[in-house]
Coordinates of C-alpha atoms in Angstrom, one line a residue:
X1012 CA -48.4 -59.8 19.1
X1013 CA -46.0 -61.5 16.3
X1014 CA -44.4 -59.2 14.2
X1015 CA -42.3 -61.3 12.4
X1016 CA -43.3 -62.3 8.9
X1017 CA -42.2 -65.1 6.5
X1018 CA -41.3 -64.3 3.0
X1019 CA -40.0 -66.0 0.4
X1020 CA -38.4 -64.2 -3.2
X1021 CA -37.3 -66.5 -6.0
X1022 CA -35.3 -64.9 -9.8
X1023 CA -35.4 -67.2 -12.4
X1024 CA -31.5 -66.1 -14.0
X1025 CA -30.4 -67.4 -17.3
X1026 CA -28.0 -69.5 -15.4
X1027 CA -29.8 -70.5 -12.0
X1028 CA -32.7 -70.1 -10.1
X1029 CA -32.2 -68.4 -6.6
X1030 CA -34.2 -68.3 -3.6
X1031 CA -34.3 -66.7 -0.3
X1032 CA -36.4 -67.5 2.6
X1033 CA -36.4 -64.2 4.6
X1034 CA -37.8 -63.4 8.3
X1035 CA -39.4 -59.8 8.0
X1036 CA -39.9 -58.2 11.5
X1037 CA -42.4 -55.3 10.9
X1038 CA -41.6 -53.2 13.7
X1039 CA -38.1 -52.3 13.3
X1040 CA -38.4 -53.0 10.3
X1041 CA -35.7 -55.3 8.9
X1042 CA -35.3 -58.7 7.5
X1043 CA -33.0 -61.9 8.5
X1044 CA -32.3 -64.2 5.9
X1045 CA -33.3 -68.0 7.2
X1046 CA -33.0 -69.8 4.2
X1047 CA -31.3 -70.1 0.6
X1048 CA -31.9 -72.6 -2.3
X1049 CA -30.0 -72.8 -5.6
X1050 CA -30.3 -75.0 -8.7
X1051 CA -28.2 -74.2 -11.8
X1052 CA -30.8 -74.8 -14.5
X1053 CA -29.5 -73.1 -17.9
X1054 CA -32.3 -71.9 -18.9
X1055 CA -30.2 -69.6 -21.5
X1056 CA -29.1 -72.6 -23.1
X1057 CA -32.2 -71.5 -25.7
X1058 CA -32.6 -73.2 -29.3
X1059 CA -30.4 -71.7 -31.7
X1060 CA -32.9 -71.9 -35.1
X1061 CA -35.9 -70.0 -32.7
X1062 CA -34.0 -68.5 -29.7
X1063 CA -36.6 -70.5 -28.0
X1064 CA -36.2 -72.0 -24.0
X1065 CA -35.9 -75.8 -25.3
X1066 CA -38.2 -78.2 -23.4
X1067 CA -35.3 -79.4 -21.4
X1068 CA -34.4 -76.0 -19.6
X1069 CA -37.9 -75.2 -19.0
X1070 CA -38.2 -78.7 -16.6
X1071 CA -35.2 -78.4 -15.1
X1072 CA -36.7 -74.9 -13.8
X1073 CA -39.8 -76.1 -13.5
X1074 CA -38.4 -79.0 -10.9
X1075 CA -35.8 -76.4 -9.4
X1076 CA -39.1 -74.1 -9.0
X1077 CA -41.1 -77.1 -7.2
X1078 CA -38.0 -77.8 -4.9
X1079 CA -38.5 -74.3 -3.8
X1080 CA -42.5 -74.7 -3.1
X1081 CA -41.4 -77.2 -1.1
X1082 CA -39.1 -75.8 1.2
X1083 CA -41.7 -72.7 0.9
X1084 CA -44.4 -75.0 2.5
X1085 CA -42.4 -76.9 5.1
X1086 CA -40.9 -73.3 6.3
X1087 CA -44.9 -71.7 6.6
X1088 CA -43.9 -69.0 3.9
X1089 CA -46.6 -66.7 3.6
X1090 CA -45.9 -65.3 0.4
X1091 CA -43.6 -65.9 -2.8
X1092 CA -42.0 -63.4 -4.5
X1093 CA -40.5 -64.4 -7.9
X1094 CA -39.3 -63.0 -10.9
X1095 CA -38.2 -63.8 -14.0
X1096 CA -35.1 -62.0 -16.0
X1097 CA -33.1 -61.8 -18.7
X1098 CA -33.2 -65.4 -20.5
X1099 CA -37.0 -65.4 -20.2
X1100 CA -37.6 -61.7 -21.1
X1101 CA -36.0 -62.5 -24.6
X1102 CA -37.5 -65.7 -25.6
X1103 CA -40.3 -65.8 -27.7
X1104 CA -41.7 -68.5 -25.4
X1105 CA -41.0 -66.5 -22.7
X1106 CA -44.7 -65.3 -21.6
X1107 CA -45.8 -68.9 -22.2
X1108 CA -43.2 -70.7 -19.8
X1109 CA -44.5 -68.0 -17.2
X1110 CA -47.7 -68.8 -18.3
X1111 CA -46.8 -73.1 -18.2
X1112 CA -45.2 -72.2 -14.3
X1113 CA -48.9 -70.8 -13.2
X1114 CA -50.3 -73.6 -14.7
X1115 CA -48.9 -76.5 -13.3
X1116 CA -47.4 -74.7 -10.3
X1117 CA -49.6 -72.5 -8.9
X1118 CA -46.8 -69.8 -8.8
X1119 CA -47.3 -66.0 -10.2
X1120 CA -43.8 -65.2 -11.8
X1121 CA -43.5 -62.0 -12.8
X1122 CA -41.3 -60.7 -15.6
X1123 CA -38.9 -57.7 -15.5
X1124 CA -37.6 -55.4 -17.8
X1125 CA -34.0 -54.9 -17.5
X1126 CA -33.9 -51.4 -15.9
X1127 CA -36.5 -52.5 -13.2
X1128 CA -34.3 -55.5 -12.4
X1129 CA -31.4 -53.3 -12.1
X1130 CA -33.3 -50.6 -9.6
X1131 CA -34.3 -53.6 -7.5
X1132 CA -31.0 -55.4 -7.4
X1133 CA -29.8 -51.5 -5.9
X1134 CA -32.6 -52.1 -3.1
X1135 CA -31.3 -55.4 -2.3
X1136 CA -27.5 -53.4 -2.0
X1137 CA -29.1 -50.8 0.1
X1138 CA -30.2 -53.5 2.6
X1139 CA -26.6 -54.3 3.0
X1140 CA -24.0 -51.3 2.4
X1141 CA -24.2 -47.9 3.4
X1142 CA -23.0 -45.3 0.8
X1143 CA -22.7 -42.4 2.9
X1144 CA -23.9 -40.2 0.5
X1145 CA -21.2 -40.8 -1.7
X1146 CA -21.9 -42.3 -5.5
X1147 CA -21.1 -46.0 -6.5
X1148 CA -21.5 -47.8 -9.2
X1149 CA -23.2 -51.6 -8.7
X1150 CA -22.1 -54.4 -11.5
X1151 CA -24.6 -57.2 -11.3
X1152 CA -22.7 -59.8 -13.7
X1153 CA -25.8 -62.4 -14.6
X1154 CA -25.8 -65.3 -17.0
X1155 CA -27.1 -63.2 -20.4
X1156 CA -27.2 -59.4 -19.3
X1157 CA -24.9 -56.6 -16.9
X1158 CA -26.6 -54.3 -14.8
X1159 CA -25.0 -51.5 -14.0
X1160 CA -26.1 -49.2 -11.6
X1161 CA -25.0 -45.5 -10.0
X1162 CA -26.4 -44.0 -6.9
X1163 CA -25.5 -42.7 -3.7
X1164 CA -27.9 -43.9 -1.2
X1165 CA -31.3 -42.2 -2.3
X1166 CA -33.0 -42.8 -5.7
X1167 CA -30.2 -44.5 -8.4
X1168 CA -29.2 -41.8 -10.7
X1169 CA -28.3 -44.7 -13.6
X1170 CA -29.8 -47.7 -14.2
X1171 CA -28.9 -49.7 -17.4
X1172 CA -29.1 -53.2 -18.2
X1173 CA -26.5 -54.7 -21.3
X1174 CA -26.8 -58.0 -23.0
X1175 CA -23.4 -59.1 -22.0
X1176 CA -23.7 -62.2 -19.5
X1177 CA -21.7 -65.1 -18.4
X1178 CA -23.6 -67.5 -19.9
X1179 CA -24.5 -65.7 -23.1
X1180 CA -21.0 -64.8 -24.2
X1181 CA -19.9 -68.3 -22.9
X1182 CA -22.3 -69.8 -25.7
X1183 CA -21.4 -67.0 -28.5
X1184 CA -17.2 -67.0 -28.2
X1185 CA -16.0 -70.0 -26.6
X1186 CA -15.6 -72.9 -28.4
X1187 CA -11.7 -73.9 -27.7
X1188 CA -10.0 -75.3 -24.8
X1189 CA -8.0 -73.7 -23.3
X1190 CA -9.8 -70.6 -25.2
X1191 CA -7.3 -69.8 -28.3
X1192 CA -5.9 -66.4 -28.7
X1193 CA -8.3 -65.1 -31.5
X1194 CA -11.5 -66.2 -29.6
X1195 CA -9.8 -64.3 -26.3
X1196 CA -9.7 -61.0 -28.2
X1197 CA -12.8 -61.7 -29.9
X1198 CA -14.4 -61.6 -25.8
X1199 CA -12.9 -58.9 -25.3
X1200 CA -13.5 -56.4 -27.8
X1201 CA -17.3 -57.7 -28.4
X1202 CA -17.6 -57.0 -24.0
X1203 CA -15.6 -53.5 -25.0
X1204 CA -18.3 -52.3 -27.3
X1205 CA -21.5 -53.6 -25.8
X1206 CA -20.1 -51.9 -22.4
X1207 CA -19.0 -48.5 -24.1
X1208 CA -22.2 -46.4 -24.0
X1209 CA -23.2 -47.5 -20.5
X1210 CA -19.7 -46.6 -18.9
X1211 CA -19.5 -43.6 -21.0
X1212 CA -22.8 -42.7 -19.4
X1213 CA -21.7 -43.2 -16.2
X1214 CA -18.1 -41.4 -16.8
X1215 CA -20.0 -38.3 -17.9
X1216 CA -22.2 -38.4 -14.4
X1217 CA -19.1 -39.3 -12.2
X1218 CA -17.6 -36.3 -13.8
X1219 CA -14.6 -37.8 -14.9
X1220 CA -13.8 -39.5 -10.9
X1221 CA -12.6 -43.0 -10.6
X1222 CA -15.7 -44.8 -9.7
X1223 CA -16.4 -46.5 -6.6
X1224 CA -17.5 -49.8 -7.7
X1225 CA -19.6 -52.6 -5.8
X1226 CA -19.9 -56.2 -7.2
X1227 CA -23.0 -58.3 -6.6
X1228 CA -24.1 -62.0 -8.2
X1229 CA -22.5 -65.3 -7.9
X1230 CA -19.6 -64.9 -10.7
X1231 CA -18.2 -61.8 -8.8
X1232 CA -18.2 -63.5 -5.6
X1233 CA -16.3 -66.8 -7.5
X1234 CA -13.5 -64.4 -8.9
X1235 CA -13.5 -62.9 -5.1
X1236 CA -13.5 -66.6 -3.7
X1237 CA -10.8 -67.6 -5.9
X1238 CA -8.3 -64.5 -5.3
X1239 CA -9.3 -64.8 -1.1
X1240 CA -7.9 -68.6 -1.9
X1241 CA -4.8 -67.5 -3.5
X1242 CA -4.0 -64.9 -1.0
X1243 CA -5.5 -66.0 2.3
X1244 CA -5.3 -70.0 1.8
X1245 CA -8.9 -69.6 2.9
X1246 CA -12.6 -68.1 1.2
X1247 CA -13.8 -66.6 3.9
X1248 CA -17.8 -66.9 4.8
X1249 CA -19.5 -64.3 3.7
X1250 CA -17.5 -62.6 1.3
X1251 CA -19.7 -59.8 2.3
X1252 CA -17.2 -56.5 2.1
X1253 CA -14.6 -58.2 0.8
X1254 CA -12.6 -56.2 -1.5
X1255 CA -10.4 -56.8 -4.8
X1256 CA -8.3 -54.7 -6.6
X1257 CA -8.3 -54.2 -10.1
X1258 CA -4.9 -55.9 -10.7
X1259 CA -6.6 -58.4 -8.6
X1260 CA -9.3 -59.2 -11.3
X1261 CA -6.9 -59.1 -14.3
X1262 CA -4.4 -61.5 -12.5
X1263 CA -7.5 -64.1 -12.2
X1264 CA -8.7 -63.2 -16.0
X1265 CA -4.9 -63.8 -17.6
X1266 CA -4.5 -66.9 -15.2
X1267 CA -8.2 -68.3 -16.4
X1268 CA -7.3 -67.7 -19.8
X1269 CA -4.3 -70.5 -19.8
X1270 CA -6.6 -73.5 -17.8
X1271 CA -8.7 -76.1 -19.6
X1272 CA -12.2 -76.8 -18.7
X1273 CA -10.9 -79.5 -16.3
X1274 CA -8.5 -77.3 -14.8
X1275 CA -11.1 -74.2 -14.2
X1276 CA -13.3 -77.0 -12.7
X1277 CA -10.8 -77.6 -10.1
X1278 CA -10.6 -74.0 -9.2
X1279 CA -14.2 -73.4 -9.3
X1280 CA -15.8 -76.7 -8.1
X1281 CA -18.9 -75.7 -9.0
X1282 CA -21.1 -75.6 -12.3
X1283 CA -19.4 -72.0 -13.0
X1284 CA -16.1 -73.2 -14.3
X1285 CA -17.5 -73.3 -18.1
X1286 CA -18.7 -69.5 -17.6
X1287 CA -16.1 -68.0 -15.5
X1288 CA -13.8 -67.1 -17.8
X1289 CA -16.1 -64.8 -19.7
X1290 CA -17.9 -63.3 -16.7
X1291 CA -14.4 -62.2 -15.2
X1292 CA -13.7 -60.8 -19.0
X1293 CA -17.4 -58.9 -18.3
X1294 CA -16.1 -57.4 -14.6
X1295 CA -12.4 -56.4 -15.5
X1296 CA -13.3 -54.6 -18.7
X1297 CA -16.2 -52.6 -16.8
X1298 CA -14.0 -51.7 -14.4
X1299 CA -11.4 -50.5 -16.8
X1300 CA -13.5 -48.2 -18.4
X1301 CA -14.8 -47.0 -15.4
X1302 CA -11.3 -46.3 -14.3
X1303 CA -12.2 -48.7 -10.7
X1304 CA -9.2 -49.4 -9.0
X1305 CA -11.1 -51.7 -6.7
X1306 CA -14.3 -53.4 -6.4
X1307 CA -16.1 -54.4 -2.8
X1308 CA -18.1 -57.3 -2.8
X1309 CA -21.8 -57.4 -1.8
X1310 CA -23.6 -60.8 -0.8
X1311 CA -27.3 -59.2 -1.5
X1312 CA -28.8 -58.0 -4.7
X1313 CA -32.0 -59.1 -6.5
X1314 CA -33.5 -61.4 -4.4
X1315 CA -33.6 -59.1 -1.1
X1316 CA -34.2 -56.3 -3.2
X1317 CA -37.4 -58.2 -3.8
X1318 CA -38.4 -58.7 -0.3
X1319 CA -37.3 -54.4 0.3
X1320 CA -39.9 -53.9 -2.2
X1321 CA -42.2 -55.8 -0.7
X1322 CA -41.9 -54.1 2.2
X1323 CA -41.9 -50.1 0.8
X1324 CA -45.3 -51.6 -0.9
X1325 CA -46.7 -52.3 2.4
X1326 CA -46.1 -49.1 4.2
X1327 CA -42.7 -50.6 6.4
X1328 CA -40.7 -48.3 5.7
X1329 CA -41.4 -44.7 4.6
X1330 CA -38.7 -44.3 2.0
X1331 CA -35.8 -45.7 0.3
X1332 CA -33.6 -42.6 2.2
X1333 CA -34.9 -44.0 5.5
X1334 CA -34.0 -47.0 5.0
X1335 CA -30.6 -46.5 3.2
X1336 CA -29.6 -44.3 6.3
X1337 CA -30.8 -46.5 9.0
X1338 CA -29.4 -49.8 7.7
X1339 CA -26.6 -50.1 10.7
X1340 CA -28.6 -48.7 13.2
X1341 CA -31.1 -51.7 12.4
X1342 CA -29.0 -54.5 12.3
X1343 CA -27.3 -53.3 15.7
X1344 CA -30.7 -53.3 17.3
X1345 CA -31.7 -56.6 15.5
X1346 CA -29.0 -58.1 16.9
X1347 CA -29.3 -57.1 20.4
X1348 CA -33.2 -57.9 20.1
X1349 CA -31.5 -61.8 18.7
X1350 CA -29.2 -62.2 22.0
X1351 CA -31.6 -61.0 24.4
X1352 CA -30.0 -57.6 25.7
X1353 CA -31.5 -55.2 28.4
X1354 CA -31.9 -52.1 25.7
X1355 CA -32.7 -49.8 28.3
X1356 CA -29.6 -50.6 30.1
X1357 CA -27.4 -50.8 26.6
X1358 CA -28.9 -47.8 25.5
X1359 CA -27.7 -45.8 29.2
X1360 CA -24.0 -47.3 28.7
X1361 CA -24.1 -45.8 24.8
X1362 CA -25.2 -42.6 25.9
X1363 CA -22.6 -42.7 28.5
X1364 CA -19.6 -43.7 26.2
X1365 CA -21.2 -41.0 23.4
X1366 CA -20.5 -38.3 26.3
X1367 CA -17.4 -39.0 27.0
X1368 CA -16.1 -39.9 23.5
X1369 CA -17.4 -36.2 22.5
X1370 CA -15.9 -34.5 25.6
X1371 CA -12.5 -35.7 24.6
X1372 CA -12.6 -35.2 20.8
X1373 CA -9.7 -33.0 19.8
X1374 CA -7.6 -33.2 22.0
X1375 CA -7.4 -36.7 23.8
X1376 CA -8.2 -38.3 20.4
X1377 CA -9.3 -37.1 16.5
X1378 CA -11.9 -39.7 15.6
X1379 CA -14.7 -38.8 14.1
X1380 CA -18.6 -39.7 13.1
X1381 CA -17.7 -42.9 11.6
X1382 CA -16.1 -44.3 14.9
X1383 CA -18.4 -42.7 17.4
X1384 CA -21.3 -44.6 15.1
X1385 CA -18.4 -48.1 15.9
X1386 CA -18.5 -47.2 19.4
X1387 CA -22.0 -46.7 19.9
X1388 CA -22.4 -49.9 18.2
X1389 CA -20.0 -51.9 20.7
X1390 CA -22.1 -50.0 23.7
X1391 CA -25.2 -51.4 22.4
X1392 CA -23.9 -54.9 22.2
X1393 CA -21.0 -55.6 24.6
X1394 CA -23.3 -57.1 26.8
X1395 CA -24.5 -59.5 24.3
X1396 CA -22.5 -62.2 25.5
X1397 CA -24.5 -62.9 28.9
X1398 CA -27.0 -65.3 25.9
X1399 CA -24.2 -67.6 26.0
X1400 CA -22.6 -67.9 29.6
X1401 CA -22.3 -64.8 32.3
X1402 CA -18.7 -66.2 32.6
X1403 CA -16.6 -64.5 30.3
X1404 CA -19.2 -63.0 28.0
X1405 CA -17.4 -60.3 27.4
X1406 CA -15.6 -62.9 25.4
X1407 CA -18.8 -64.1 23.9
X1408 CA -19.8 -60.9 23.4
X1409 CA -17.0 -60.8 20.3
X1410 CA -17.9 -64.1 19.3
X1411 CA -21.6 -63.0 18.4
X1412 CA -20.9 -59.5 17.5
X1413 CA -18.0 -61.4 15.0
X1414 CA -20.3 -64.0 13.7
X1415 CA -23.2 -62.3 13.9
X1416 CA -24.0 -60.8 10.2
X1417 CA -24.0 -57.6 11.0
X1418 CA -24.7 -55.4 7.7
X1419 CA -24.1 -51.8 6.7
X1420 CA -20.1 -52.2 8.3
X1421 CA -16.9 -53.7 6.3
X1422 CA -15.3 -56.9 8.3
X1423 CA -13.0 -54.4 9.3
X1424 CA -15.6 -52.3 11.0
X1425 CA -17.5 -55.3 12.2
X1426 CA -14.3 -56.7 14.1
X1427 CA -13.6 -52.9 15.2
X1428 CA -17.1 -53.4 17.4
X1429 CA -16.4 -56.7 18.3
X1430 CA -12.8 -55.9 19.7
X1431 CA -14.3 -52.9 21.7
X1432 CA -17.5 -55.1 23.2
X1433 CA -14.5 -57.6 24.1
X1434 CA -12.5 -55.6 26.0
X1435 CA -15.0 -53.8 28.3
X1436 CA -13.7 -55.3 31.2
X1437 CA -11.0 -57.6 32.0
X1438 CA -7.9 -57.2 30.2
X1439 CA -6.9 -54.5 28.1
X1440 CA -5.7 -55.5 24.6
X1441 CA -2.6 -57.2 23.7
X1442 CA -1.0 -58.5 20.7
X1443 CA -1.0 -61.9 22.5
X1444 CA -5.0 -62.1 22.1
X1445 CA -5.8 -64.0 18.8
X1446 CA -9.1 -61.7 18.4
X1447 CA -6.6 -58.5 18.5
X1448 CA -4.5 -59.7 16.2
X1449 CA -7.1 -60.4 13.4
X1450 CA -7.3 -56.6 13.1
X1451 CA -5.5 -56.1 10.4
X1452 CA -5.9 -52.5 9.8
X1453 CA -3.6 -50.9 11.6
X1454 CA -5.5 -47.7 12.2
X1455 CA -8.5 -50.1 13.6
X1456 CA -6.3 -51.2 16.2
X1457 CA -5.9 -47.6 16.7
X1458 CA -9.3 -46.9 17.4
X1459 CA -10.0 -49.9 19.7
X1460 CA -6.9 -49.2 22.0
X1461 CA -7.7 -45.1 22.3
X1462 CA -12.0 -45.3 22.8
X1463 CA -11.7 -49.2 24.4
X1464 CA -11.2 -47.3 27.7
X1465 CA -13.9 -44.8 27.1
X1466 CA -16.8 -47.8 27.1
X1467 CA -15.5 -49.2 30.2
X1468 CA -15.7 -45.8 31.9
X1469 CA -18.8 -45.9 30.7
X1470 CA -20.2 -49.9 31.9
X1471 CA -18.7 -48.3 35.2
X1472 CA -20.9 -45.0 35.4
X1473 CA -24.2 -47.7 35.1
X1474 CA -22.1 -50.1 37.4
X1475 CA -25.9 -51.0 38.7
X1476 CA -27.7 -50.9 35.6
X1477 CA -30.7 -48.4 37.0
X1478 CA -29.7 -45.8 35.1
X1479 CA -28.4 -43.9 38.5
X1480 CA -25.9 -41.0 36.6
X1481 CA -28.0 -38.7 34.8
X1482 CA -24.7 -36.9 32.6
X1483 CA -21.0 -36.2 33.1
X1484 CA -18.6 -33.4 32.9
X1485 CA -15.2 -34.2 31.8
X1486 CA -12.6 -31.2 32.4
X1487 CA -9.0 -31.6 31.1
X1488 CA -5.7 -30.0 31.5
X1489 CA -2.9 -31.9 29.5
X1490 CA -0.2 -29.7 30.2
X1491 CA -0.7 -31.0 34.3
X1492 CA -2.0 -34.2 32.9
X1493 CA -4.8 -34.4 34.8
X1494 CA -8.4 -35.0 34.3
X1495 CA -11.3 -34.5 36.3
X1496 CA -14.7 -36.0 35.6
X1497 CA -18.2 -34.7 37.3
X1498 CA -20.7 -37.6 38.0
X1499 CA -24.2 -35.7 38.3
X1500 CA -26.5 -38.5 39.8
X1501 CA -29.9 -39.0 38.7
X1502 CA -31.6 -38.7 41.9
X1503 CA -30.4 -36.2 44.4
X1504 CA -30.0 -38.5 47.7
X1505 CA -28.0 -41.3 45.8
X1506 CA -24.4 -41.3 46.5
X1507 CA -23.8 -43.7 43.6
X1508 CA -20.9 -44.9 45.8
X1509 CA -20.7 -48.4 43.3
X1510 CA -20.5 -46.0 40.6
X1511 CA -17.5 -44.1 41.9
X1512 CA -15.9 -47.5 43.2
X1513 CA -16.3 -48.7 39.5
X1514 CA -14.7 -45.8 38.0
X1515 CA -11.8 -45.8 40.6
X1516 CA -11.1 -49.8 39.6
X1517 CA -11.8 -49.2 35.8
X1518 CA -9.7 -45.9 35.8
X1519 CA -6.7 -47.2 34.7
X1520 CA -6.9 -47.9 30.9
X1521 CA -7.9 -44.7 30.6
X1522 CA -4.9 -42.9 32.7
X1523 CA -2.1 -45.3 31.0
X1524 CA -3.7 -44.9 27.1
X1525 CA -3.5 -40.9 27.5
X1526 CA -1.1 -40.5 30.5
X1527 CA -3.3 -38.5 32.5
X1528 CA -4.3 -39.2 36.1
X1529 CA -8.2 -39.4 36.5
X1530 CA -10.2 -37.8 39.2
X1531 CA -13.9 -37.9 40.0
X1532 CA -16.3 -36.5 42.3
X1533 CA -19.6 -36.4 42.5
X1534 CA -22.0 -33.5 41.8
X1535 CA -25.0 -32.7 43.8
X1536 CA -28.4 -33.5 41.9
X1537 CA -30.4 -30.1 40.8
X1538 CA -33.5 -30.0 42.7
X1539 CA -36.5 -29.3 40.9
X1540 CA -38.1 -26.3 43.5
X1541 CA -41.8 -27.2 44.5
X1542 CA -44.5 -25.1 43.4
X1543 CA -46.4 -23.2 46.5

C-alpha cells in the first residue's frame, strides 16, 4: 500500500508568494520537499490614501497564485495548503482579496494572525533543527512584520509578531540613494523601539543569558549568502546550518549602508536589493538586544510548518515533543529507505558499533551522546553507497550521505557521518583525501579518526550480513596495552570463522589509533536447556 502523500502549502508574504510541493510518507512519518515556486509580488506595496492592496498587487498574486495551481495539477497534489500574512491581515481589502482568490481560483486561503503565524513558522524549524532541550530564539524577518519566537523543543514559550518588515520599513524610511545619514538613524531607532518590548520579553524569560538565536526567511538567508560570498568565494547550497556572527551582520549592514541601488543589485541579484538594507537593520538590532553573538541559519519555516500541521491534524504524529525529538532519527531512516539499504542488516552493524563504542567510553575515548547518535547514523547508512555502484561505495556512500539533505545535524555533523560511512573499509583517513580535509572542525576530525575504527570492527562482526554475533565483550588493560574482545555467536554450532577472519584483517585501525594489540576469541553460544 502507498503511503506517500502529496501536499502542497503556499504563504502569501508582503513581499512574495512561496510554495512548497512536499512528499508526506505516513508511516515514518516525515516529509521530502519535491518542489519550490517563488514569485516576488509586492503585495505590501498597498495605496497610501486607504492602506488598501492596489489592483495591481492583487493580480500579480493572483497570476503568481495560478502558476502555483498549475504546477499543483501537473505534480497530482492532493491538497493545498495556503495562507495569507501580514500585508493581507492589515488591509482593509484584505478579507475581500481572499474572498476574490476563492472566487476566480478555486483556492481556500486562510488568513493568520500574527502569533499563529509565528507558532507555525516554529513547527516548520522543528522539522529541521533539533534544540536539545535547550531555548532559542527564532527571527522570521518577512516583508511587513518580525516574528520572534522562544522555545526549546516542546510548546514555544514566546511567540510575538512586530510590524517591522523589509518591505514595510523599505517604503516608510528610504527615500535616498545611497540612504543619507539622517534616514540611517531614523531606521534604526524606529526598528530599536518597535523591537524593545518583544526582546525585553524575551531577556526577562532567558534570564538575563545570551540568546541562542536561529534565523529563518529569505532576507536572512541573503545577508548569510552574501557574508558565505565574502568569506568562502562561494554560497554554499543549502545554507541550512550555516552560521554568522554578530560582527558578521553588522559588517554586511555598515557595508550596505555606503552602496546605491545599483550597486546592492549587484550583490543581491535578485529583487531583494531595494529591501535588504532595512531587513539586515531589522536582524542586527534584534540580535543586539538579545545580546546574540551568533545566528544559525534555518532553510524551513512557514511553509513546512504548514504541511507539520497538517500532519498533527491528521493523527501522524502524536505530538510536537515526538516529533521535535525524533527529527534525526527520521531523516536517517528516510534516507536509507531513499537509497535502498538492507535495515535489518544496517540496523545489526549499529548495534554492533553502539557496543563497542560504549565498552570503550572512558577510557579509549570521552565522546559522548551527541557522537554515539553521529555514529549510529554512519552505521545505518555506510552501506548506502551500493544504490550507486558496489565498486567503491563506500565512496558513494559519502557522496549520498553529503548531498543527501539530511536534517536535524549542522554540515559539520552531516560531513562527521559522511566521513565515518566513508572510511568503513579501505583506507583509513588521510589528509590527502579531499573529503577529509573538508572537515573543518578540528575536533570533527577527532571523532572520525578515534570511532572510524569502531564501525569497521563492527561491518566485520556481520562480515555475512545474517546477523551471526548475537553481542560482544570487550576487556581492556592499557597499562599491557592489550585488548581482548569476546564474540558470542548467535547460534551455538556456528564458528563464525568469516567473522573472526574479518576482525583479524580489519584489526588494524583499531590497534594503531589506540596502540593496543587486539585479540579475539570466540565464546560458546548459551544453550537454552529443553524442557522434559
Amino acid at each position: 500500500m502507498n503511503s506517500d502523500r502529496i501536499l502542497a502549502a503556499i504563504d502569501i508574504g508582503t513581499n512574495s508568494i512561496h510554495m512548497v510541493v512536499v512528499q508526506v510518507n505516513t508511516n515514518l512519518p516525515s516529509m521530502t520537499i519535491i518542489a519550490t515556486e517563488k514569485a516576488t509580488t509586492r503585495l505590501g506595496e498597498r495605496c497610501a490614501k486607504t492602506g488598501s492592496l492596489t489592483d495591481e498587487a492583487m493580480h500579480r498574486s493572483l497570476v503568481a497564485l495560478a502558476r502555483c495551481q498549475e504546477i499543483c495539477r501537473s505534480m497530482e497534489v492532493e491538497e493545498i495548503i495556503a495562507v495569507a500574512t501580514s500585508a493581507v491581515r492589515e488591509s482593509p481589502n484584505g478579507e475581500d482579496f481572499i474572498a476574490s482568490i476563492e472566487r476566480e481560483l478555486g483556492l481556500r486561503v486562510d488568513l493568520i494572525s500574527g502569533q499563529e503565524e509565528a507558532r507555525r513558522i516554529y513547527l516548520g524549524v522543528l522539522s529541521a533543527l533539533e534544540l536539545n532541550n535547550q531555548p532559542h530564539v527564532i527571527i522570521d524577518i518577512g516583508g511587513g512584520s518580525t516574528e520572534l519566537i522562544l522555545g526549546d523543543g516542546r510548546d514555544p514559550d514566546f511567540l510575538s509578531s512586530t510590524k517591522v518588515g523589509a518591505v514595510r520599513l523599505s517604503d516608510l524610511f528610504i527615500s535616498t540613494d545611497p540612504i543619507s545619514n539622517p534616514e540611517f538613524e531614523r531606521l534604526q531607532i524606529y526598528v530599536r523601539g518597535m523591537l524593545e518590548r518583544p526582546t525585553d520579553d524575551l531577556r526577562v524569560l532567558l534570564d538575563g543569558s545570551p540568546a541562542r538565536t536561529i534565523g529563518t526567511s529569505g532576507t536572512i538567508e541573503t545577508i548569510a549568502a552574501i557574508h558565505a560570498k565574502e568569506k568562502f568565494g562561494t554560497v554554499p547550497n543549502p545554507l541550512q546550518g550555516y552560521e554568522m556572527t554578530f560582527a558578521d551582520v553588522e559588517r554586511i549592514v555598515l557595508r550596505l549602508k555606503k552602496m546605491n541601488l545599483a550597486e546592492r543589485t549587484a550583490l543581491v541579484r535578485e529583487r531583494r536589493a531595494d529591501i535588504i538594507l532595512a531587513g539586515s537593520m531589522i536582524l542586527l538590532e534584534t540580535m543586539r538586544m538579545l545580546q546574540a553573538n551568533k545566528i544559525t541559519i534555518c532553510q524551513r519555516s512557514l511553509r513546512e510548518g504548514l504541511i507539520v500541521e497538517w500532519m498533527l491534524e491528521h493523527g501522524l504524529i502524536e505530538d510536537r515533543m515526538r516529533y521535535q525529538s525524533s527529527v534525526r532519527d527520521r531523516n536517517v531512516m528516510k534516507l536509507a529507505e531513499k537509497f535502498g539499504v538492507n535495515i535489518n542488516y544496517a540496523s545489526q552493524v549499529a548495534t554492533l558499533a553502539l557496543s563497542l563504542f560504549d565498552q570503550t567510553r572512558g577510557f579509549l575515548h570521552n565522546w559522548g551522546d551527541t557522537e554515539r547518535s553521529l555514529l549510529w547514523a554512519a552505521a545505518i547508512l555506510h552501506n548506502c553507497g551500493h544504490f550507486v555502484n558496489h565498486s567503491a561505495h563506500h565512496k558513494h556512500s559519502y557522496y549520498l550521505i553529503r548531498n543527501g539533505g539530511l536534517l536535524g545535524y549542522t554540515e559539520s555533523e552531516i560531513e562527521a557521518i559522511a566521513n565515518l560511512a566513508r572510511y568503513h573499509r579501505k583506507s583509513e583517513p588521510r589528509k590527502k583525501h579531499e573529503n577529509y580535509r573538508r572537515i573543518a572542525n578540528k575536533r570533527f576530525r577527532l571523532f572520525v579518526d578515534q570511532v572510524n575504527p569502531l564501525l569497521r570492527l563492527a561491518v566485520a562482526l556481520d562480515r555475512r550480513q545474517i546477523g551471526a554475533v548475537k553481542e560482544i565483550k570487550l576487556a581492556c588493560d592499557l597499562k599491557a596495552q592489550v585488548c581482548h574482545l569476546q564474540v558470542v555467536p548467535a547460534q551455538s554450532n556456528d564458528p563464525c570463522t568469516l567473522e573472526l577472519w574479518s576482525l583479524d584483517y580489519k584489526k588494524q585501525p583499531f590497534e594503531s589509533q589506540f596502540h593496543v594489540s587486539l585479540s579475539v576469541t570466540l565464546a560458546p553460544a548459551e544453550v537454552t536447556p529443553l524442557l522434559v
